[in-house]
mmCIF file of C-alpha atoms in Angstrom:
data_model
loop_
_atom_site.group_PDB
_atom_site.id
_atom_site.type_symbol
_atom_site.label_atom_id
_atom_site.label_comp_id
_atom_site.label_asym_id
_atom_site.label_seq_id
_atom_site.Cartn_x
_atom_site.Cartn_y
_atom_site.Cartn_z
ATOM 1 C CA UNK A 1 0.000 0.000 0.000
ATOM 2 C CA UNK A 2 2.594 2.335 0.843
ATOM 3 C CA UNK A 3 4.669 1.381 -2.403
ATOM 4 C CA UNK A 4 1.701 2.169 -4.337
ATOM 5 C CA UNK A 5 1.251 5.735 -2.920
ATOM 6 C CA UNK A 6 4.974 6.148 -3.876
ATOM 7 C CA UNK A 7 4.129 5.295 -6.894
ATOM 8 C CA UNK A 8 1.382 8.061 -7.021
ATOM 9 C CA UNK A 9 3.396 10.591 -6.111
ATOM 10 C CA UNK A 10 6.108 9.989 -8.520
ATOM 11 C CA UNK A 11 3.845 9.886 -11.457
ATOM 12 C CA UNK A 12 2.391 13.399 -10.246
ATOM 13 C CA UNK A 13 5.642 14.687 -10.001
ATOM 14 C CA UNK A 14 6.975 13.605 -13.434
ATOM 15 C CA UNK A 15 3.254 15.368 -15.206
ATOM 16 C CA UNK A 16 4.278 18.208 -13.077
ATOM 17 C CA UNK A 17 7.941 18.013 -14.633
ATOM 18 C CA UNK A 18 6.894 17.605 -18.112
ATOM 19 C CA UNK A 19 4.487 20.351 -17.826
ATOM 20 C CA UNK A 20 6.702 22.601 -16.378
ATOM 21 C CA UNK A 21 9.432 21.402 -19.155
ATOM 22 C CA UNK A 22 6.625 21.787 -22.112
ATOM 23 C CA UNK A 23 6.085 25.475 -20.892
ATOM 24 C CA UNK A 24 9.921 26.300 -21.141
ATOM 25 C CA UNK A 25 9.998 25.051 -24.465
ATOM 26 C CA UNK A 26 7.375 27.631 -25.894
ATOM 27 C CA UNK A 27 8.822 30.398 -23.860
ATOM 28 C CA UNK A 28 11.996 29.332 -25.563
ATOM 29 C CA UNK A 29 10.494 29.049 -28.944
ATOM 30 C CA UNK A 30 8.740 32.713 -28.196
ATOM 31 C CA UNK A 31 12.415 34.098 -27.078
ATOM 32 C CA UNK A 32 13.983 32.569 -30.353
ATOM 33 C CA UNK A 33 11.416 33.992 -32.381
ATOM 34 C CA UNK A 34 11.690 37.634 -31.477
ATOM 35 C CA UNK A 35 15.856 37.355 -31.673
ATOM 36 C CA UNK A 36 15.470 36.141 -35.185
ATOM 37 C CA UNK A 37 12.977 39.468 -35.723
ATOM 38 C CA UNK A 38 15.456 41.497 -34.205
ATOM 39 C CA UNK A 39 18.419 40.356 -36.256
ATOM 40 C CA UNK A 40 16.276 40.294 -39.614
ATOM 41 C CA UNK A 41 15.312 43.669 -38.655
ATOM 42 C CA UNK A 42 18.924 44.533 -38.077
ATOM 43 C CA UNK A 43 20.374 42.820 -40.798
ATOM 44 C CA UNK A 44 17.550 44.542 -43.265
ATOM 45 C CA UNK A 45 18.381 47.578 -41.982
ATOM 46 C CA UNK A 46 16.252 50.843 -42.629
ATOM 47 C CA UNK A 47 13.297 50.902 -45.692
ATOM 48 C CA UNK A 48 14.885 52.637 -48.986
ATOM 49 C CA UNK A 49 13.290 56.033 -50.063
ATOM 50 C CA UNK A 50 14.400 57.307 -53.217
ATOM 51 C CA UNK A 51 13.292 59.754 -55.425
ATOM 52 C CA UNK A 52 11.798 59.950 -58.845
ATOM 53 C CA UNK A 53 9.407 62.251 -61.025
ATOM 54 C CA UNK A 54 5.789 61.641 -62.149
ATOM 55 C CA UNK A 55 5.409 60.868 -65.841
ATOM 56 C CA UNK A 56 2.805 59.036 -68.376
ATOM 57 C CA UNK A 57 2.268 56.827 -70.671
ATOM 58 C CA UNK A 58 3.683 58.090 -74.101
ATOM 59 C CA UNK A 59 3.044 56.948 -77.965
ATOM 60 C CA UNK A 60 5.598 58.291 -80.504
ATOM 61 C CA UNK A 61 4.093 58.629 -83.997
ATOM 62 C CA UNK A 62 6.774 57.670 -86.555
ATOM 63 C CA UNK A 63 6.375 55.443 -89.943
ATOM 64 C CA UNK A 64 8.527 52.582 -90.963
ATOM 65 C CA UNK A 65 9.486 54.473 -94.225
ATOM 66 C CA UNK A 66 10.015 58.093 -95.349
ATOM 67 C CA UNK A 67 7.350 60.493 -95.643
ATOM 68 C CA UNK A 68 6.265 63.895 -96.353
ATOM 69 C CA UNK A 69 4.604 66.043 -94.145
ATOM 70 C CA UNK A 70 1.674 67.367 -95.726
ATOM 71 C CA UNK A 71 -0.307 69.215 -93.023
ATOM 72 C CA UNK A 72 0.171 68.868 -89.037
ATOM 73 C CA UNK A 73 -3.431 68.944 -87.354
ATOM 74 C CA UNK A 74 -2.125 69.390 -84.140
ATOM 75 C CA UNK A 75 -0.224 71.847 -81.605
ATOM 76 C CA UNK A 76 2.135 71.061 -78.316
ATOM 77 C CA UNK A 77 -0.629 70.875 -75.014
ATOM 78 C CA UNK A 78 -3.824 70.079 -77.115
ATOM 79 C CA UNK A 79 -6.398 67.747 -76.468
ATOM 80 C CA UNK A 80 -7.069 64.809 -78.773
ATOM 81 C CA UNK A 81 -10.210 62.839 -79.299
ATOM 82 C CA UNK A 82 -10.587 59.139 -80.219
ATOM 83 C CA UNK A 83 -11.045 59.846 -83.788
ATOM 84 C CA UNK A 84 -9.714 63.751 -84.550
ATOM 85 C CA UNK A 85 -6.835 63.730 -87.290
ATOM 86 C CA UNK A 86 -3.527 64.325 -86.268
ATOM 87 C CA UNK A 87 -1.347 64.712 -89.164
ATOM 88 C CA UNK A 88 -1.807 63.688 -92.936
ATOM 89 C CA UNK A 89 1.484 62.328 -94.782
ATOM 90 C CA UNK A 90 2.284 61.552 -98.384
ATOM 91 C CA UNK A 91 4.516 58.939 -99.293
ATOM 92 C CA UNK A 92 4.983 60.080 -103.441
ATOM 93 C CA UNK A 93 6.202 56.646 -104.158
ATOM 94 C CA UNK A 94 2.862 55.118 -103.676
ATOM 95 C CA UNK A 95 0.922 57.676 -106.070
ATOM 96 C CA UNK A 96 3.347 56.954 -108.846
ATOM 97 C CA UNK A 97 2.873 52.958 -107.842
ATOM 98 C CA UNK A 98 -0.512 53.404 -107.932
ATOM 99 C CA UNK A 99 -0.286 55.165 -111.525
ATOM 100 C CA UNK A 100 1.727 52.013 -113.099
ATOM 101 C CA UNK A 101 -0.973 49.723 -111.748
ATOM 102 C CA UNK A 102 -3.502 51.750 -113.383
ATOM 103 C CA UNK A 103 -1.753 51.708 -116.637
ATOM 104 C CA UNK A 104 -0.968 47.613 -116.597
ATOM 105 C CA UNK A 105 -4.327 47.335 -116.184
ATOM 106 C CA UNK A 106 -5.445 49.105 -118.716
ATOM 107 C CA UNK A 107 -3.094 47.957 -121.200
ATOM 108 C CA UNK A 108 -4.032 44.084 -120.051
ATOM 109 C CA UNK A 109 -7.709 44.438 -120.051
ATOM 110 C CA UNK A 110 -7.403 46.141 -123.666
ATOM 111 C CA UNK A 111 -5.085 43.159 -124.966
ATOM 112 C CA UNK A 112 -8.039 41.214 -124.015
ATOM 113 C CA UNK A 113 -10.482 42.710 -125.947
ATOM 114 C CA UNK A 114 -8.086 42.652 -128.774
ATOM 115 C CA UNK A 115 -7.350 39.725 -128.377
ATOM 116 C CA UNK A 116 -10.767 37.997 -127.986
ATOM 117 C CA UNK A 117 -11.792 40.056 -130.927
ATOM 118 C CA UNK A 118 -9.194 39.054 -133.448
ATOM 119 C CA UNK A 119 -10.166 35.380 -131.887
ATOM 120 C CA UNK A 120 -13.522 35.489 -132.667
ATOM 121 C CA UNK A 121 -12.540 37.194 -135.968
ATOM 122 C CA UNK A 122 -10.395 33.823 -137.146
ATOM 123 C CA UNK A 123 -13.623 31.798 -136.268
ATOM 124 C CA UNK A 124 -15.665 33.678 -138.252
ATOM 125 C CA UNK A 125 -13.179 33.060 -141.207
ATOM 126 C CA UNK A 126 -12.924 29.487 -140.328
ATOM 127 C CA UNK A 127 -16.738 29.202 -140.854
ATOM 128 C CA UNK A 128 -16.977 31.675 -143.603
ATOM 129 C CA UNK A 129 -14.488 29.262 -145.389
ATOM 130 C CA UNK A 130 -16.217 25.887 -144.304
ATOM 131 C CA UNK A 131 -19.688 27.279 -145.550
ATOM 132 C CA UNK A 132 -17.983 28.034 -149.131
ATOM 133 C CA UNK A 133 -16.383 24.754 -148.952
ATOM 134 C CA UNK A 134 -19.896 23.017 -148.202
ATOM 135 C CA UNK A 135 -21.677 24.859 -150.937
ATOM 136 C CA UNK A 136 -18.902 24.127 -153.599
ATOM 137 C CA UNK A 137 -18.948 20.414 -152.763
ATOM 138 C CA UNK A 138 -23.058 20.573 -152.371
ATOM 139 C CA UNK A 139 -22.953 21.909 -155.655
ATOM 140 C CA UNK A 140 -20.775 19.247 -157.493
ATOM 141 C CA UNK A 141 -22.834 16.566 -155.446
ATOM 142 C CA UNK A 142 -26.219 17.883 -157.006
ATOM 143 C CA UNK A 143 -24.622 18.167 -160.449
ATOM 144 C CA UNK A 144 -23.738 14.718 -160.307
ATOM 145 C CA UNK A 145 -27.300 13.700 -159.029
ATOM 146 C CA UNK A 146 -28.640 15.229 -162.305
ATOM 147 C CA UNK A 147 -26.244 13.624 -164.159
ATOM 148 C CA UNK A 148 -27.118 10.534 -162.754
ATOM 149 C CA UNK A 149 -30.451 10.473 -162.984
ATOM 150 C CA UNK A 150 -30.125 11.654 -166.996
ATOM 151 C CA UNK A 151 -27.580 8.509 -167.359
ATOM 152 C CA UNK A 152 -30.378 6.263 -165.730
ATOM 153 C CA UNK A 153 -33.364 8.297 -168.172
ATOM 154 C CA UNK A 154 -30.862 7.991 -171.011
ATOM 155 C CA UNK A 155 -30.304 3.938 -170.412
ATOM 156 C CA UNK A 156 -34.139 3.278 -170.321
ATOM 157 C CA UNK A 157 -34.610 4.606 -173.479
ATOM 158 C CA UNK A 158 -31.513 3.358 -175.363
ATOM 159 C CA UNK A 159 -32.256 -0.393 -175.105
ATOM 160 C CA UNK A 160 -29.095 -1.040 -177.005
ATOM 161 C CA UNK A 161 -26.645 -0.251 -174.954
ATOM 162 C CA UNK A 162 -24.998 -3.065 -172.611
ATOM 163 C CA UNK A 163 -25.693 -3.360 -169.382
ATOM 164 C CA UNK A 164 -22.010 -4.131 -167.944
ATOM 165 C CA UNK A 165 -21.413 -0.293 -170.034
ATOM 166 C CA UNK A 166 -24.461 1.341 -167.822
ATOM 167 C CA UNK A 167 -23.381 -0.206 -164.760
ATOM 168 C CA UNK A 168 -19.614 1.322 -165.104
ATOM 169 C CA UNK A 169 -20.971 5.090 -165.580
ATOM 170 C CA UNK A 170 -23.122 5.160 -162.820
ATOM 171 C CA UNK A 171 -20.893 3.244 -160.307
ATOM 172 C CA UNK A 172 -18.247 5.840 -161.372
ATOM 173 C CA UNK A 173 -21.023 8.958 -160.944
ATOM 174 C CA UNK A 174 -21.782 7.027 -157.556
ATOM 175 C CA UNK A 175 -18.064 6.865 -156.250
ATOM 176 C CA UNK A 176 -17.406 10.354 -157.531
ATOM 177 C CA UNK A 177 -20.895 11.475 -154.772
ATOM 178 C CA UNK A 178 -19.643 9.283 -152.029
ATOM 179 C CA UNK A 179 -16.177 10.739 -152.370
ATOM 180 C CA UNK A 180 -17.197 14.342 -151.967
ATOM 181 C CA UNK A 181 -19.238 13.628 -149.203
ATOM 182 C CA UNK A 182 -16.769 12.176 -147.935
ATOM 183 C CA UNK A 183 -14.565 15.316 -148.396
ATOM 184 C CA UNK A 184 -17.329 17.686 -146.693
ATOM 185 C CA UNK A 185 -17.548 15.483 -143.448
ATOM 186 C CA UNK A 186 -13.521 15.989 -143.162
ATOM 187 C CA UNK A 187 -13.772 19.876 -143.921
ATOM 188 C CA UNK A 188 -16.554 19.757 -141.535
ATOM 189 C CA UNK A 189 -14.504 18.109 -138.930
ATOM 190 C CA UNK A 190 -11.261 20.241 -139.371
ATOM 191 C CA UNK A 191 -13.136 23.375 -139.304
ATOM 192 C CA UNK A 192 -14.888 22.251 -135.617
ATOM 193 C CA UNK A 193 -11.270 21.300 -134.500
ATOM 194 C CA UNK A 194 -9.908 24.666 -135.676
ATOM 195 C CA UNK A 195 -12.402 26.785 -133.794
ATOM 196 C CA UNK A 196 -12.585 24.704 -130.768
ATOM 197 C CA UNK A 197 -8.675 25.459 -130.496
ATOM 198 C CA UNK A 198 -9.249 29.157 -130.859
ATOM 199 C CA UNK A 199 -12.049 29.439 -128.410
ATOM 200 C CA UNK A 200 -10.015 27.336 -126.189
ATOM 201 C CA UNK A 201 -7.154 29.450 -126.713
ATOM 202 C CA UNK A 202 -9.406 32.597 -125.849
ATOM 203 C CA UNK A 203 -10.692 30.750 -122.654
ATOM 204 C CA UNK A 204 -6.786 30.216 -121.338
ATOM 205 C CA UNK A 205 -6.208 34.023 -122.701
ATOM 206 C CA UNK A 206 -9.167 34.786 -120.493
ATOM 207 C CA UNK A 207 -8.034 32.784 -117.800
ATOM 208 C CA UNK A 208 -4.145 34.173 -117.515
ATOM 209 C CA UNK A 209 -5.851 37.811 -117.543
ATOM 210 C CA UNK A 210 -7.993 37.187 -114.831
ATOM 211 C CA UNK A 211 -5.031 36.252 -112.720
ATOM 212 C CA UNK A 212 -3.020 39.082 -113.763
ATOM 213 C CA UNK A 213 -6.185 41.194 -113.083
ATOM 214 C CA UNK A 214 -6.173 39.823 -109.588
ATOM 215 C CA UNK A 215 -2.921 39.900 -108.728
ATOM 216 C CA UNK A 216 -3.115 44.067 -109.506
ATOM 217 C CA UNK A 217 -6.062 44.589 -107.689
ATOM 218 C CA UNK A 218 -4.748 43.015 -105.069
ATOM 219 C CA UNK A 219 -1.328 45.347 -104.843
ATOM 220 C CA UNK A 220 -3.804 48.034 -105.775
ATOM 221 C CA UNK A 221 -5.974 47.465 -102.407
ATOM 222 C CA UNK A 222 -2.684 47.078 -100.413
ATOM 223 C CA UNK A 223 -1.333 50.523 -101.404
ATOM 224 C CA UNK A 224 -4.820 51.689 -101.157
ATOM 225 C CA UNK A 225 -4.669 51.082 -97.510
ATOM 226 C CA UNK A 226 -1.230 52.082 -97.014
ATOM 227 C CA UNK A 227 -2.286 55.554 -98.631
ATOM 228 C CA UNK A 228 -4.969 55.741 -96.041
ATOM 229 C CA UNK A 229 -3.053 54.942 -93.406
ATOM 230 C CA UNK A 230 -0.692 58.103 -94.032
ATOM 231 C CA UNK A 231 -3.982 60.199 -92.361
ATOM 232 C CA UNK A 232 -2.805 59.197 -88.700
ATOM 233 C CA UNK A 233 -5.831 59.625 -87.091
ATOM 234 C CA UNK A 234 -6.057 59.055 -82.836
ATOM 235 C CA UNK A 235 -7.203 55.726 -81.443
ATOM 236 C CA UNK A 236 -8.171 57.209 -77.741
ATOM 237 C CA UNK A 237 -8.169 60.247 -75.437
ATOM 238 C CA UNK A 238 -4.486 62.178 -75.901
ATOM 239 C CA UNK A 239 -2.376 65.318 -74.999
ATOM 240 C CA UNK A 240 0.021 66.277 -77.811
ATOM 241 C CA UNK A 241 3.337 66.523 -75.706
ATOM 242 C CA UNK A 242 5.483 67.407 -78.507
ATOM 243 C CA UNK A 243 5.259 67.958 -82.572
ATOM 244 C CA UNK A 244 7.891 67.145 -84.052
ATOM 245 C CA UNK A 245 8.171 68.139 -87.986
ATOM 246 C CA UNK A 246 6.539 70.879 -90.097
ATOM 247 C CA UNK A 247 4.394 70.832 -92.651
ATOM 248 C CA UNK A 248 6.165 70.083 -95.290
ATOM 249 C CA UNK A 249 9.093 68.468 -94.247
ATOM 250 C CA UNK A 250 10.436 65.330 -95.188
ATOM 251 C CA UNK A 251 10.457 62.446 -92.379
ATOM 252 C CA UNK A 252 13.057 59.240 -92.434
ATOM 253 C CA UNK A 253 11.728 56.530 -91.535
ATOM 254 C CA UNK A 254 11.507 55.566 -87.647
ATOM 255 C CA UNK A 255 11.794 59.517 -86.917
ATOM 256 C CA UNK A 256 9.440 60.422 -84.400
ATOM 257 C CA UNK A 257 6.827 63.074 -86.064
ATOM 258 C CA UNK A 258 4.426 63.721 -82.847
ATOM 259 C CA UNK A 259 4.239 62.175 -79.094
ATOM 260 C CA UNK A 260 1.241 61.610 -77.283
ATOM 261 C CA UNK A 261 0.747 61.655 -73.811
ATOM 262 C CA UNK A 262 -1.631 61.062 -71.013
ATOM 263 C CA UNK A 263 -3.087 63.525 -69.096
ATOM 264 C CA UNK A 264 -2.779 62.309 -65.856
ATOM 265 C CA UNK A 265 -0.007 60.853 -64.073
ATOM 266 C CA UNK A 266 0.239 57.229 -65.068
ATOM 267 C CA UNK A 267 3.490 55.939 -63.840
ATOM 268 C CA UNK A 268 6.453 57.016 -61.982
ATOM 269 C CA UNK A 269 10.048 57.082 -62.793
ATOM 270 C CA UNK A 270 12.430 56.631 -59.849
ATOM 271 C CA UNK A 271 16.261 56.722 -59.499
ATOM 272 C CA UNK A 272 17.841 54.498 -56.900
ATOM 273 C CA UNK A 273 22.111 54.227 -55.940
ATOM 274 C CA UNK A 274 22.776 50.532 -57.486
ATOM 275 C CA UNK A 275 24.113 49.393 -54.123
ATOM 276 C CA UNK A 276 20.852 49.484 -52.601
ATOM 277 C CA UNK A 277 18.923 48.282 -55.835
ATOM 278 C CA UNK A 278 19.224 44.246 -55.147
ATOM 279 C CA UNK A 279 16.708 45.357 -52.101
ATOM 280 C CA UNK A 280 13.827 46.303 -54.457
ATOM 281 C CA UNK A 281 12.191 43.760 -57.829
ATOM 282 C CA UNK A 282 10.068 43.611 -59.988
ATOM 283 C CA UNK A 283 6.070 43.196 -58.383
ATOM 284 C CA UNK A 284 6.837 44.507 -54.914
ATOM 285 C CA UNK A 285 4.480 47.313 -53.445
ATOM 286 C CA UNK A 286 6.145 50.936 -53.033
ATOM 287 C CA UNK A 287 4.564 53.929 -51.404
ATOM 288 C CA UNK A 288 4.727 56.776 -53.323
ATOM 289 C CA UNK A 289 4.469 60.497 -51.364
ATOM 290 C CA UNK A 290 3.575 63.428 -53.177
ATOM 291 C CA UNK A 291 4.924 67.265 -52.650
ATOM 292 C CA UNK A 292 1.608 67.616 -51.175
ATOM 293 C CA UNK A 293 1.673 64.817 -48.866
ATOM 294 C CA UNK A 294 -0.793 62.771 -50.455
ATOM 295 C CA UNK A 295 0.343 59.139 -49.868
ATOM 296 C CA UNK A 296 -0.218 55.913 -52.218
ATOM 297 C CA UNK A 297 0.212 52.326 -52.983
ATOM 298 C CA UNK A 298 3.042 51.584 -56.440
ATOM 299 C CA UNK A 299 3.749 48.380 -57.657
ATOM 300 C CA UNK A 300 7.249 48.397 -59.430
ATOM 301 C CA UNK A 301 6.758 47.370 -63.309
ATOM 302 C CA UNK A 302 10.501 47.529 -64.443
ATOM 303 C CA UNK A 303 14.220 48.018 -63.030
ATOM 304 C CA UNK A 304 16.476 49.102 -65.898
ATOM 305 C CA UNK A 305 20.225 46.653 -66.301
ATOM 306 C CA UNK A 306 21.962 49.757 -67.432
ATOM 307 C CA UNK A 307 23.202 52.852 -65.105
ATOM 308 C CA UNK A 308 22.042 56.070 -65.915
ATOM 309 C CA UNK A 309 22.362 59.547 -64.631
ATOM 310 C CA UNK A 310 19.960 60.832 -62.317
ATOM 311 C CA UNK A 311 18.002 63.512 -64.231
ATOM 312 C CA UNK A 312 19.424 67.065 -63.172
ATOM 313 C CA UNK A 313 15.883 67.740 -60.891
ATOM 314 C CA UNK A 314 17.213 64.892 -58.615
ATOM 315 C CA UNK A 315 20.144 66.632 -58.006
ATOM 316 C CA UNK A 316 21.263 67.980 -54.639
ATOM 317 C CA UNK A 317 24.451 69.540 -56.573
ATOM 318 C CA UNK A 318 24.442 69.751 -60.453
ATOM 319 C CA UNK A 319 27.831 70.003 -60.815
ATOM 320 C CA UNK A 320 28.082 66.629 -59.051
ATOM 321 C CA UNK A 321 26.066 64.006 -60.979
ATOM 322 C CA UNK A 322 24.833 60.825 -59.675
ATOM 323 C CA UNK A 323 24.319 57.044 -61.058
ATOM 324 C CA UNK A 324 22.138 54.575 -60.417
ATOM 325 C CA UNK A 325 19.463 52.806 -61.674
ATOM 326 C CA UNK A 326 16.126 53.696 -63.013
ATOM 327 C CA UNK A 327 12.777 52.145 -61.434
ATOM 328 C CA UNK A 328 9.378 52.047 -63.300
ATOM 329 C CA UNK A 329 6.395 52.822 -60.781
ATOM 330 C CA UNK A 330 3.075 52.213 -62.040
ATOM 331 C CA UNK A 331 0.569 54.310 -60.044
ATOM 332 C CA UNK A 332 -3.026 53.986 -59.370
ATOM 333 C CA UNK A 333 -5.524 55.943 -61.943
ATOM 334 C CA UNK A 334 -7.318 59.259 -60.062
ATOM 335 C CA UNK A 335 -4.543 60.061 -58.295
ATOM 336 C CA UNK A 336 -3.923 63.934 -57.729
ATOM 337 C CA UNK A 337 0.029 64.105 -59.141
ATOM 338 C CA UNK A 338 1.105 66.204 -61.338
ATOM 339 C CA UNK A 339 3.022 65.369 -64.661
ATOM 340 C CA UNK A 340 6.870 66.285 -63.840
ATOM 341 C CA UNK A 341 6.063 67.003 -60.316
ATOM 342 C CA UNK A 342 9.064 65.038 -58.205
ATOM 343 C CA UNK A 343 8.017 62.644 -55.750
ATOM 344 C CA UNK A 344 9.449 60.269 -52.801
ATOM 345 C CA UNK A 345 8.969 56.462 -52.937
ATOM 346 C CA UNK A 346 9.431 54.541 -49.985
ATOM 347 C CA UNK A 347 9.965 50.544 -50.017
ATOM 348 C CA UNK A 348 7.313 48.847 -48.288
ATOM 349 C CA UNK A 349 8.798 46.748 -44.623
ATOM 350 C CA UNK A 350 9.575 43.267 -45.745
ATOM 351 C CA UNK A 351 9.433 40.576 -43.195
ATOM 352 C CA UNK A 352 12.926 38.800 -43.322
ATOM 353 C CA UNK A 353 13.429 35.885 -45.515
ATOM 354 C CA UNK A 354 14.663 34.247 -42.257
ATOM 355 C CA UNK A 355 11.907 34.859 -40.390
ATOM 356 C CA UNK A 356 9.319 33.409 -43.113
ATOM 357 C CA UNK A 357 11.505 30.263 -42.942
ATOM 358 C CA UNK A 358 11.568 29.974 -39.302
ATOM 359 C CA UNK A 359 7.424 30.596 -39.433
ATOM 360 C CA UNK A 360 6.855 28.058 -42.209
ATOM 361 C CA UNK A 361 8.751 26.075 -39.778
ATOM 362 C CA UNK A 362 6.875 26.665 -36.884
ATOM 363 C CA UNK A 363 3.668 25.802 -38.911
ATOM 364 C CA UNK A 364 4.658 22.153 -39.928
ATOM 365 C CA UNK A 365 5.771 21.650 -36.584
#
């Protein structure tokens, strides 16, 4: 009894032990928690502000091949309308294109008819011939009927006369017949040969024509449009920001001829010291502050991979230029910035990499 009343106790004492040992464990899992916080923190050191100016979204208006200005629709500051015209160009190339085109046309569709007409001409002397031909041998064939039928009147009457003599004159009037018929049916046939040739020879002319016909129209349409397309007329809501040529004035390809801009701020351009910018990439969240104060959420779009010189507004000193890189800021539409106006963006606290490991961690376990 006694024994089992140690045993009691013990067991008490070793829940009591365990308990007490389980609670040191979290407190020392709570302790090694913060340190790591504390160390992230101090490893991460303080959030980057940099600055950068407020900008929009741009569209430069250039063509892929030289042009003429013919007149400019447009001034610097304006506001543009889905639909107004902007600028109309000439590209003088085209015109005179367009003029060949015209003429091979022409010239094509009037071989044609001359063509088809001298065609139709031949068949008309292939059956002008046949029809003399046919009347020629219908003409022998009827004289030799007659004569035939006078041999056979003539033999009735003149009793004397052999028969084996009668039989050779009209068996040679009789071949004599059967051979010109004979003679039409082939005239016959080589005149339908001959003008089924020519017609078929005006179906193939016909044919090839219509191809090249097709093939013109076709470059025809396509300068058509490109003609059109030298009216550059605006696809959406636009400020001119800059015009670039005169009217009149001859464009190389690629130049830019007039930029288009938002008018409200769109994005942000920032400028950060390239030792600092493996802290920031592409996605996270910035806060952008205003000259005003007003504060709000940026999402970076872009980090250039070249260095470039901080623009001379972000300069503390001009004579003493800095490098860095530059940082694309896309800001939320409504906002109350103003284009050029410079602004401070601050990187959004990051919890430690560290710490999200020891977390994940702490959530498995």
């Amino acid at each position: 009894m006694f024994f089992k009343k140690l045993d009691e106790l013990a067991d008490l004492n070793s829940s009591r032990f365990h308990a007490i040992e389980s609670h040191k464990m979290l407190f020392a899992w709570i302790v090694a928690v913060v340190a790591i916080v504390v160390l992230g923190y101090c490893f991460h050191g303080q959030n980057i502000v940099f600055s950068g100016i407020a900008e929009a979204d741009e569209t430069i208006i250039s063509m892929p091949e030289a042009v003429e200005v013919v007149k400019i629709h447009v001034i610097p500051g304006q506001e543009v309308k889905a639909g107004d015209t902007l600028v109309e160009l000439a590209r003088p190339a085209l015109a005179v294109r367009m003029n060949e085109l015209q003429r091979e046309l022409d010239a094509i569709e009037g071989r044609g008819n001359i063509n088809s007409a001298s065609i139709d001409q031949k068949v008309a002397e292939v059956q002008s011939d046949l029809n003399m031909r046919r009347n020629t041998i219908n003409l022998e064939i009827e004289k030799l009927n007659t004569q035939y039928q006078q041999n056979q009147a003539l033999s009735s009457k003149l009793k004397s006369i052999s028969g084996s003599v009668k039989a050779d004159s009209n068996s040679g009037i009789l071949l004599s017949i059967r051979n010109l018929k004979k003679e039409l049916r082939v005239a016959e046939a080589n005149a339908a040969s001959q003008i089924r040739l020519l017609r078929g020879s005006k179906g193939l002319e016909k044919t090839s024509n219509k191809a090249e016909i097709e093939a013109l129209h076709r470059e025809m349409e396509m300068i058509k449009r490109q003609i059109d397309e030298q009216t550059i007329v605006a696809k959406e809501n636009w400020i001119v920001a800059s015009v670039d040529v005169r009217d009149g004035e001859k464009v190389s390809s690629f130049n830019p001829i007039i930029t288009l801009t938002h008018k409200e701020v769109t994005l942000v351009r920032g400028y950060i010291n390239e030792k600092i910018v493996a802290r920031l990439e592409v996605g996270d969240a910035v806060e952008v502050i205003s000259n005003s104060g007003e504060h709000m959420m940026g999402a970076i779009l872009g980090m250039s991979s070249r260095i470039v010189p901080f623009p001379i507004r972000l300069l503390k000193m001009v004579d003493m230029p800095l490098y860095g890189r530059e940082v694309t800021i896309r800001v939320p539409q409504g906002n109350r910035l103003l284009l050029g106006e410079r602004v401070s963006i601050a990187e959004k606290t990051k919890i430690p990499q560290i710490f999200k490991e020891s977390v994940m961690q702490g959530d498995e376990k």
